């Protein structure tokens, strides 16, 4: 079996002949955590949406578990950048909506049990009956993560889930995510624009280049480099900076973003 | 007494409201002061006597009679009429003489029925228009032309085709309440956030469940705004419609009392129309608040 998720020669053009990216190919193994990093506008969200089945590519294919992705599916849980909670539903009902969708045959008691387990996973039990508007940004994002985990998807797709959070909250939720992912052996594809976040979380980091005009005409963007994270698996936010190889890794990525990611 | 009570805005506003009310009553009283201090003949008749007269089929020498003789009714005559109408709102002495509650019930029934039919048409259709850009474009010219037509302009056509004045009234209410609801529903549905629909898609929610559990609650505040506007218009239109077709209802009551030259009854009906309109609006404001969410 070649890769749990296979992305093959993906390309997307909103404007004819000027694809945002083209020829994007990569694989994720089961249980792997892969981050994609790149400047805004390079097409990260588009790629994630195509994998989710929410968008269609102009060229190329996505396969998960041997089957081609043809539309959205409960097998892929998505955490949206803007949390995307339904503001008229409490935390409990937001997650229950997902659980009911996943297992329509479950009884109300079983659903509530699954909901409470998911809420506990992200430490939000005291806020379970609150509305999203009564929660802080970090708490809302936790609910989004709990909702994605609650349906026990085969893989998780996260689009800059912590982009809108302050550094402290961000750190806490990153650690929570690490522990949940380790516990559940999830396969994760995540977009970030934070280099440290990528180094902390990812087994591999895809570096994406923007498309743009060059002296020889338009060149589409795409995945330019793949960085394998060689830091020990049990790294944490506190120890990250002291690890051997951290600065090399970080400098390589930052250097890519500053000098190589854009056409000049 | 708590001195801060006098400082609260609500209390002061209430005080000003009461003062305005007193001023209006005083102005009314001053404007209708009789040239000779003669008590209106009706005050001599006890309520029981008036009741008896009515039951005996004698037309009661109501305040209207007095109004005819002294011009604009005085406060006392007005108060008399209000007491009389409110103390016996359900009487029914044939086609031209029914209690205010009965007339109101006719109007409310027409408005309610027309409004409900309008809901049943506008909300599903609004859903379709909101979800399908094709339908939106295709129906837009019709809506743009039909919307500005005064609902009363439909009356002759309704009377001719339906041949029933009461049902024509319902039709007119339907036609005037359908547009705000239709447009608001379509707008509300079309502007449901992409991200909520994406959530529903990734959860493989079936179309009907998506419509009821995601789109409907998301668009509910906008839809209810449309319903509130519709109800406001319907209540405006029903009075005019009933004046036009006659028979029953608060609008017909106003017209009939004008023909009887009973200004106190006309004024009383105007007040009732205002209060009922306000209550209807309050009801929809409540509903609106119940479905509004904070993002
Ligand atoms: N629906 C769309 N129509 C036209 N252009 C789009 C659309 N969606 C995205 N784009 C363009 O595609 C590019 C990539 O967008 P996106 O995938 O959101 O980038 P990223 O997530 O990396 O910031 C951007 O330049 C954006 O303007
Ligand atoms: Mg993006």
XYZ file of N, CA, C and O in Angstrom, chain A residues 19-188:
680
model
N -2.786 28.961 -13.485
C -3.138 28.183 -12.293
C -2.423 28.721 -11.056
O -1.275 29.161 -11.145
N -3.145 28.732 -9.939
C -2.542 29.173 -8.682
C -1.380 28.244 -8.345
O -0.309 28.679 -7.953
N -1.631 26.926 -8.498
C -0.551 25.959 -8.311
C -0.776 24.843 -9.307
O -1.886 24.691 -9.850
N 0.274 24.078 -9.575
C 0.099 22.935 -10.461
C 1.092 21.850 -10.069
O 2.080 22.111 -9.377
N 0.752 20.638 -10.498
C 1.683 19.531 -10.290
C 2.032 19.300 -8.821
O 3.170 18.998 -8.494
N 1.051 19.466 -7.959
C 1.300 19.238 -6.536
C 1.059 17.763 -6.226
O -0.042 17.260 -6.411
N 2.113 17.081 -5.816
C 1.972 15.668 -5.463
C 2.632 15.427 -4.115
O 3.735 15.909 -3.864
N 1.964 14.707 -3.239
C 2.590 14.271 -1.992
C 1.763 13.147 -1.401
O 0.659 12.860 -1.871
N 2.329 12.499 -0.409
C 1.646 11.374 0.235
C 1.694 11.546 1.732
O 2.628 12.132 2.270
N 0.693 11.012 2.395
C 0.713 10.941 3.851
C 0.540 9.484 4.243
O -0.350 8.810 3.722
N 1.401 9.033 5.155
C 1.200 7.681 5.675
C 0.207 7.736 6.821
O -0.014 8.784 7.417
N -0.348 6.578 7.117
C -1.278 6.493 8.239
C -0.569 6.918 9.522
O 0.562 6.514 9.786
N -1.207 7.777 10.305
C -0.625 8.199 11.569
C 0.386 9.323 11.431
O 0.965 9.778 12.414
N 0.589 9.794 10.211
C 1.580 10.843 10.001
C 0.957 12.226 10.207
O -0.233 12.417 9.954
N 1.769 13.157 10.678
C 1.326 14.537 10.880
C 2.133 15.399 9.914
O 3.341 15.515 10.037
N 1.442 15.971 8.923
C 2.139 16.768 7.918
C 1.613 18.192 7.937
O 0.402 18.421 7.953
N 2.535 19.139 7.976
C 2.159 20.549 7.907
C 2.538 21.093 6.545
O 3.524 20.668 5.935
N 1.739 22.046 6.074
C 2.098 22.744 4.841
C 2.215 24.214 5.207
O 1.416 24.753 5.965
N 3.274 24.819 4.699
C 3.545 26.201 5.093
C 3.858 26.985 3.823
O 4.402 26.432 2.868
N 3.438 28.204 3.787
C 3.686 29.024 2.600
C 3.027 30.371 2.792
O 2.194 30.543 3.676
N 3.391 31.322 1.955
C 2.808 32.657 2.071
C 1.334 32.622 1.726
O 0.862 31.721 1.031
N 0.594 33.602 2.212
C -0.840 33.587 1.950
C -1.073 33.803 0.459
O -0.310 34.499 -0.208
N -2.078 33.141 -0.058
C -2.408 33.253 -1.466
C -1.735 32.207 -2.333
O -1.971 32.147 -3.538
N -0.902 31.335 -1.726
C -0.202 30.363 -2.557
C -1.083 29.152 -2.863
O -0.759 28.367 -3.756
N -2.187 29.008 -2.162
C -3.129 27.944 -2.505
C -3.271 26.849 -1.463
O -3.831 25.790 -1.748
N -2.819 27.114 -0.240
C -2.887 26.091 0.812
C -4.336 25.689 1.106
O -4.670 24.504 1.137
N -5.175 26.690 1.310
C -6.577 26.398 1.624
C -7.239 25.648 0.476
O -8.030 24.733 0.692
N -6.901 26.049 -0.744
C -7.483 25.372 -1.902
C -7.116 23.894 -1.897
O -7.983 23.030 -2.112
N -5.848 23.593 -1.630
C -5.422 22.193 -1.581
C -6.180 21.443 -0.493
O -6.718 20.354 -0.711
N -6.268 22.066 0.683
C -6.968 21.399 1.784
C -8.439 21.160 1.437
O -8.989 20.094 1.716
N -9.064 22.152 0.806
C -10.474 22.000 0.436
C -10.673 20.908 -0.601
O -11.687 20.214 -0.584
N -9.714 20.771 -1.492
C -9.814 19.693 -2.481
C -9.691 18.342 -1.776
O -10.468 17.415 -2.039
N -8.748 18.245 -0.839
C -8.613 16.990 -0.090
C -9.894 16.712 0.696
O -10.377 15.584 0.758
N -10.471 17.785 1.266
C -11.712 17.617 2.039
C -12.877 17.235 1.130
O -13.865 16.677 1.578
N -12.771 17.561 -0.149
C -13.877 17.298 -1.075
C -14.815 18.490 -1.186
O -15.860 18.411 -1.817
N -14.443 19.616 -0.575
C -15.282 20.814 -0.618
C -15.061 21.604 -1.890
O -15.865 22.444 -2.258
N -13.944 21.347 -2.548
C -13.603 22.062 -3.773
C -13.090 21.012 -4.762
O -12.712 19.917 -4.354
N -13.126 21.349 -6.042
C -12.592 20.394 -7.015
C -11.361 20.996 -7.676
O -11.286 22.202 -7.893
N -10.416 20.127 -7.995
C -9.187 20.595 -8.627
C -9.411 20.722 -10.134
O -10.322 20.122 -10.691
N -8.584 21.545 -10.769
C -8.655 21.647 -12.227
C -7.993 20.438 -12.865
O -8.450 19.929 -13.876
N -6.900 20.017 -12.253
C -6.215 18.813 -12.741
C -5.781 17.987 -11.542
O -5.658 18.507 -10.438
N -5.559 16.704 -11.789
C -5.022 15.841 -10.742
C -6.086 15.150 -9.914
O -7.295 15.378 -10.098
N -5.625 14.312 -9.001
C -6.534 13.493 -8.208
C -6.069 13.386 -6.779
O -4.901 13.560 -6.481
N -7.028 13.084 -5.898
C -6.702 12.797 -4.503
C -7.287 11.436 -4.162
O -8.447 11.161 -4.474
N -6.475 10.577 -3.565
C -6.956 9.269 -3.134
C -6.772 9.147 -1.643
O -5.737 9.538 -1.106
N -7.787 8.625 -0.980
C -7.607 8.315 0.428
C -7.968 6.856 0.646
O -9.035 6.418 0.212
N -7.081 6.132 1.284
C -7.340 4.732 1.576
C -7.682 3.969 0.293
O -8.543 3.095 0.280
N -7.027 4.346 -0.801
C -7.212 3.621 -2.055
C -8.382 4.090 -2.897
O -8.533 3.672 -4.037
N -9.251 4.966 -2.342
C -10.404 5.424 -3.120
C -10.267 6.899 -3.454
O -9.791 7.686 -2.634
N -10.723 7.264 -4.632
C -10.603 8.666 -5.033
C -11.590 9.529 -4.252
O -12.755 9.164 -4.053
N -11.116 10.680 -3.837
C -11.979 11.636 -3.130
C -12.886 12.316 -4.148
O -12.409 12.938 -5.092
N -14.198 12.160 -3.969
C -15.131 12.730 -4.941
C -16.058 13.753 -4.314
O -16.874 14.360 -4.987
N -15.944 13.963 -3.021
C -16.805 14.938 -2.340
C -16.521 14.879 -0.855
O -15.709 14.064 -0.415
N -17.187 15.738 -0.088
C -16.957 15.743 1.348
C -17.371 14.407 1.963
O -18.258 13.739 1.445
N -16.727 14.053 3.025
C -17.017 12.759 3.634
C -16.777 12.814 5.128
O -15.920 13.565 5.618
N -17.535 12.001 5.841
C -17.347 11.896 7.288
C -16.007 11.255 7.630
O -15.598 11.243 8.786
N -15.339 10.692 6.628
C -14.046 10.058 6.885
C -12.941 11.091 7.070
O -11.857 10.755 7.509
N -13.226 12.329 6.659
C -12.220 13.379 6.822
C -12.820 14.499 7.673
O -13.738 15.195 7.248
N -12.296 14.633 8.872
C -12.771 15.700 9.751
C -12.033 16.991 9.428
O -10.826 16.975 9.208
N -12.762 18.095 9.380
C -12.135 19.368 9.038
C -12.266 20.337 10.215
O -13.336 20.477 10.788
N -11.170 20.979 10.559
C -11.221 22.079 11.530
C -10.962 23.354 10.743
O -9.922 23.495 10.110
N -11.945 24.238 10.759
C -11.854 25.439 9.937
C -11.145 26.555 10.686
O -11.182 26.605 11.917
N -10.534 27.427 9.911
C -9.787 28.536 10.518
C -10.685 29.372 11.423
O -10.312 29.761 12.500
N -11.901 29.592 10.949
C -12.810 30.465 11.702
C -13.746 29.638 12.569
O -14.904 29.977 12.718
N -13.279 28.554 13.097
C -13.980 27.602 13.972
C -15.308 27.084 13.408
O -15.695 25.956 13.638
N -16.065 27.935 12.676
C -17.293 27.495 12.002
C -18.280 26.780 12.918
O -18.952 25.840 12.508
N -18.389 27.260 14.159
C -19.426 26.707 15.038
C -20.754 27.369 14.698
O -20.790 28.508 14.260
N -21.847 26.638 14.901
C -23.157 27.238 14.670
C -23.503 28.077 15.906
O -23.651 27.534 16.999
N -23.627 29.402 15.732
C -23.757 30.263 16.904
C -25.075 30.082 17.661
O -25.188 30.535 18.795
N -26.066 29.447 17.023
C -27.347 29.290 17.715
C -27.394 27.992 18.539
O -28.361 27.715 19.213
N -26.329 27.220 18.468
C -26.284 25.964 19.220
C -25.239 26.047 20.332
O -24.182 26.656 20.158
N -25.539 25.414 21.458
C -24.551 25.341 22.532
C -23.428 24.406 22.096
O -23.516 23.720 21.095
N -22.356 24.414 22.890
C -21.224 23.522 22.622
C -21.737 22.090 22.480
O -21.421 21.382 21.521
N -22.565 21.675 23.435
C -23.088 20.308 23.433
C -23.836 20.014 22.128
O -23.596 19.004 21.478
N -24.685 20.965 21.717
C -25.503 20.704 20.527
C -24.691 20.795 19.244
O -24.989 20.111 18.270
N -23.689 21.669 19.249
C -22.810 21.741 18.085
C -22.151 20.396 17.829
O -22.108 19.909 16.698
N -21.637 19.801 18.904
C -20.939 18.524 18.730
C -21.951 17.405 18.493
O -21.714 16.505 17.681
N -23.098 17.509 19.167
C -24.138 16.479 18.957
C -24.580 16.450 17.496
O -24.851 15.381 16.945
N -24.627 17.631 16.867
C -25.009 17.686 15.450
C -24.068 16.830 14.610
O -24.504 16.085 13.719
N -22.773 16.918 14.922
C -21.794 16.115 14.188
C -21.951 14.628 14.507
O -21.947 13.787 13.612
N -22.129 14.325 15.790
C -22.223 12.918 16.201
C -23.477 12.261 15.594
O -23.423 11.135 15.098
N -24.587 13.011 15.604
C -25.820 12.487 14.996
C -25.650 12.239 13.505
O -26.212 11.300 12.949
N -24.872 13.120 12.872
C -24.655 12.952 11.431
C -23.832 11.695 11.166
O -24.066 10.990 10.190
N -22.893 11.434 12.058
C -22.006 10.297 11.874
C -22.731 8.989 12.181
O -22.592 8.009 11.464
N -23.490 8.978 13.271
C -24.175 7.739 13.683
C -25.659 8.026 13.907
O -26.107 8.157 15.047
N -26.434 8.116 12.822
C -27.858 8.458 12.971
C -28.622 7.436 13.811
O -29.670 7.736 14.362
N -28.073 6.220 13.909
C -28.807 5.167 14.613
C -28.623 5.246 16.130
O -29.325 4.571 16.876
N -27.678 6.070 16.585
C -27.411 6.130 18.028
C -28.572 6.743 18.797
O -29.251 7.651 18.315
N -28.768 6.251 20.018
C -29.806 6.818 20.885
C -29.324 8.154 21.437
O -28.131 8.461 21.400
N -30.280 8.929 21.969
C -29.939 10.243 22.518
C -28.890 10.116 23.615
O -27.969 10.924 23.716
N -29.023 9.068 24.425
C -28.080 8.882 25.530
C -26.679 8.562 25.001
O -25.683 9.083 25.503
N -26.629 7.731 23.970
C -25.326 7.380 23.391
C -24.674 8.603 22.767
O -23.460 8.806 22.880
N -25.510 9.407 22.094
C -24.974 10.612 21.471
C -24.406 11.542 22.534
O -23.292 12.051 22.412
N -25.165 11.719 23.603
C -24.707 12.627 24.646
C -23.410 12.128 25.275
O -22.531 12.920 25.619
N -23.307 10.824 25.389
C -22.091 10.250 25.953
C -20.886 10.565 25.062
O -19.834 11.002 25.548
N -21.076 10.378 23.748
C -19.993 10.670 22.800
C -19.640 12.155 22.846
O -18.468 12.532 22.773
N -20.681 13.000 22.976
C -20.449 14.443 23.028
C -19.625 14.794 24.264
O -18.640 15.523 24.179
N -20.030 14.217 25.400
C -19.323 14.563 26.632
C -17.871 14.085 26.598
O -16.977 14.755 27.087
N -17.669 12.929 25.982
C -16.295 12.427 25.858
C -15.453 13.375 25.018
O -14.318 13.701 25.372
N -16.026 13.855 23.910
C -15.279 14.756 23.027
C -14.989 16.077 23.717
O -13.899 16.637 23.579
N -15.960 16.574 24.483
C -15.774 17.849 25.173
C -14.710 17.702 26.257
O -13.883 18.591 26.470
N -14.717 16.550 26.912
C -13.740 16.325 27.964
C -12.320 16.260 27.395
O -11.368 16.745 27.994
N -12.229 15.701 26.202
C -10.940 15.567 25.516
C -10.243 16.919 25.399
O -9.025 17.011 25.487
N -11.020 17.978 25.177
C -10.421 19.306 25.020
C -10.606 20.150 26.280
O -10.401 21.367 26.245
N -11.010 19.510 27.375
C -11.090 20.204 28.659
C -12.139 21.290 28.744
O -11.944 22.294 29.414
N -13.267 21.083 28.080
C -14.284 22.139 28.091
C -15.556 21.733 28.821
O -16.589 22.382 28.662
N -15.478 20.667 29.625
C -16.688 20.188 30.300
C -17.444 21.299 31.032
O -18.669 21.356 30.942
N -16.764 22.223 31.736
C -17.540 23.260 32.430
C -18.320 24.179 31.482
O -19.279 24.813 31.894
N -17.901 24.250 30.221
C -18.552 25.188 29.293
C -19.501 24.484 28.339
O -19.954 25.072 27.359
N -19.848 23.240 28.643
C -20.562 22.417 27.653
C -21.913 23.001 27.257
O -22.367 22.827 26.127
N -22.569 23.722 28.167
C -23.886 24.256 27.812
C -23.856 25.739 27.462
O -24.875 26.417 27.474
N -22.669 26.232 27.137
C -22.573 27.638 26.735
C -22.704 27.781 25.226
O -22.425 26.843 24.472
N -23.098 28.976 24.822
C -23.141 29.281 23.391
C -21.755 29.721 22.948
O -20.985 30.258 23.747
N -21.434 29.530 21.660
C -20.115 29.949 21.175
C -19.799 31.406 21.498
O -18.656 31.731 21.812
N -20.828 32.274 21.451
C -20.568 33.692 21.708
C -20.111 33.937 23.143
O -19.594 35.003 23.446
N -20.332 32.952 24.027
C -19.909 33.136 25.412
C -18.507 32.584 25.664
O -18.036 32.593 26.794
N -17.873 32.081 24.603
C -16.552 31.465 24.756
C -15.461 32.365 24.196
O -15.706 33.175 23.304
N -14.241 32.173 24.687
C -13.093 32.898 24.132
C -12.689 32.244 22.815
O -13.131 31.134 22.496
N -11.845 32.927 22.056
C -11.401 32.398 20.767
C -10.768 31.022 20.897
O -11.039 30.119 20.104
N -9.945 30.862 21.928
C -9.276 29.583 22.128
C -10.266 28.468 22.431
O -10.140 27.350 21.940
N -11.261 28.788 23.257
C -12.267 27.782 23.597
C -13.071 27.392 22.363
O -13.375 26.217 22.147
N -13.420 28.366 21.531
C -14.182 28.056 20.314
C -13.392 27.110 19.426
O -13.928 26.159 18.868
N -12.092 27.413 19.298
C -11.267 26.568 18.432
C -11.178 25.156 19.011
O -11.185 24.175 18.267
N -11.152 25.052 20.354
C -11.151 23.729 20.993
C -12.425 22.972 20.653
O -12.392 21.770 20.405
N -13.556 23.688 20.653
C -14.823 23.027 20.307
C -14.760 22.525 18.869
O -15.197 21.409 18.563
N -14.170 23.356 17.994
C -14.014 22.929 16.597
C -13.197 21.649 16.498
O -13.534 20.738 15.726
N -12.141 21.573 17.300
C -11.305 20.363 17.293
C -12.092 19.179 17.867
O -12.094 18.082 17.296
N -12.806 19.436 18.969
C -13.593 18.357 19.584
C -14.630 17.836 18.591
O -14.868 16.631 18.500
N -15.247 18.745 17.838
C -16.262 18.325 16.869
C -15.640 17.439 15.795
O -16.221 16.435 15.396
N -14.436 17.827 15.337
C -13.785 17.032 14.302
C -13.395 15.655 14.837
O -13.564 14.644 14.151
N -12.916 15.603 16.083
C -12.525 14.311 16.659
C -13.735 13.441 16.986
O -13.656 12.214 16.931
N -14.848 14.106 17.326
C -16.018 13.353 17.793
C -16.544 12.382 16.750
O -17.155 11.380 17.089
N -16.333 12.674 15.480
C -16.871 11.789 14.444
C -15.874 10.686 14.083
O -16.117 9.909 13.171
N -14.774 10.611 14.814
C -13.742 9.586 14.592
C -13.421 9.421 13.106
O -13.615 8.354 12.534
N -12.919 10.497 12.498
C -12.606 10.429 11.079
C -11.326 9.633 10.852
O -10.587 9.375 11.803
N -11.107 9.248 9.598
C -9.863 8.526 9.301
C -8.689 9.483 9.212
O -7.548 9.077 9.362
N -8.984 10.732 8.902
C -7.912 11.732 8.973
C -8.478 13.106 9.266
O -9.668 13.359 9.090
N -7.605 13.969 9.748
C -8.018 15.315 10.123
C -7.369 16.323 9.198
O -6.193 16.203 8.851
N -8.152 17.326 8.819
C -7.620 18.421 8.011
C -7.803 19.698 8.808
O -8.909 20.018 9.220
N -6.729 20.404 9.040
C -6.809 21.630 9.839
C -6.280 22.814 9.038
O -5.144 22.798 8.580
N -7.120 23.829 8.874
C -6.741 25.020 8.114
C -6.411 26.149 9.087
O -7.301 26.803 9.614
N -5.132 26.366 9.298
C -4.672 27.411 10.231
C -5.554 27.505 11.465
O -6.099 28.563 11.766
N -5.668 26.405 12.201
C -6.663 26.395 13.285
C -6.340 27.372 14.404
O -7.219 27.792 15.120
N -5.066 27.731 14.549
C -4.710 28.592 15.684
C -4.323 29.984 15.221
O -3.793 30.769 16.001
N -4.591 30.286 13.959
C -4.152 31.550 13.378
C -4.630 32.766 14.126
O -3.919 33.755 14.226
N -5.847 32.677 14.676
C -6.426 33.873 15.287
C -6.174 33.942 16.787
O -6.720 34.806 17.459
N -5.366 33.029 17.314
C -5.207 32.983 18.775
C -3.929 33.684 19.243
O -2.949 33.766 18.512
N -3.977 34.148 20.479
C -2.778 34.754 21.043
C -1.760 33.658 21.355
O -2.101 32.480 21.472
N -0.507 34.057 21.532
C 0.586 33.088 21.643
C 0.399 32.101 22.793
O 0.649 30.906 22.648
N -0.068 32.600 23.938
C -0.198 31.714 25.099
C -1.256 30.631 24.870
O -1.018 29.443 25.075
N -2.433 31.073 24.425
C -3.520 30.136 24.159
C -3.097 29.140 23.101
O -3.340 27.945 23.206
N -2.453 29.663 22.098
C -1.953 28.866 21.005
C -1.091 27.720 21.505
O -1.285 26.561 21.136
N -0.150 28.069 22.410
C 0.750 27.061 22.963
C -0.008 25.960 23.675
O 0.233 24.770 23.457
N -0.965 26.350 24.504
C -1.726 25.354 25.258
C -2.470 24.421 24.310
O -2.470 23.195 24.486
N -3.124 25.001 23.312
C -3.934 24.158 22.424
C -3.043 23.274 21.560
O -3.387 22.131 21.279
N -1.879 23.794 21.186
C -0.951 22.954 20.423
C -0.592 21.704 21.227
O -0.603 20.590 20.701
N -0.301 21.899 22.510
C 0.054 20.750 23.349
C -1.114 19.777 23.453
O -0.937 18.563 23.404
N -2.317 20.350 23.593
C -3.499 19.488 23.665
C -3.636 18.676 22.391
O -3.916 17.473 22.422
N -3.435 19.360 21.279
C -3.567 18.676 19.985
C -2.553 17.538 19.889
O -2.894 16.426 19.492
N -1.305 17.833 20.319
C -0.285 16.783 20.275
C -0.749 15.571 21.074
O -0.698 14.437 20.605
N -1.235 15.821 22.287
C -1.567 14.676 23.144
C -2.760 13.912 22.570
O -2.783 12.682 22.605
N -3.747 14.630 22.017
C -4.905 13.933 21.443
C -4.477 13.120 20.229
O -4.871 11.964 20.057
N -3.650 13.725 19.380
C -3.235 13.035 18.162
C -2.412 11.794 18.510
O -2.581 10.731 17.918
N -1.553 11.921 19.541
C -0.757 10.749 19.935
C -1.656 9.646 20.458
O -1.491 8.480 20.151
N -2.638 10.055 21.276
C -3.550 9.071 21.862
C -4.329 8.346 20.773
O -4.565 7.150 20.846
N -4.801 9.099 19.760
C -5.720 8.518 18.777
C -5.018 8.071 17.506
O -5.664 7.536 16.616
N -3.701 8.310 17.400
C -2.958 7.877 16.210
C -3.549 8.461 14.930
O -3.613 7.790 13.911
N -4.035 9.719 15.034
C -4.670 10.327 13.873
C -3.659 10.654 12.769
O -2.503 10.967 13.056
N -4.133 10.591 11.537
C -3.391 11.129 10.410
C -3.841 12.575 10.258
O -5.037 12.840 10.227
N -2.894 13.503 10.214
C -3.271 14.918 10.204
C -2.570 15.670 9.079
O -1.367 15.501 8.849
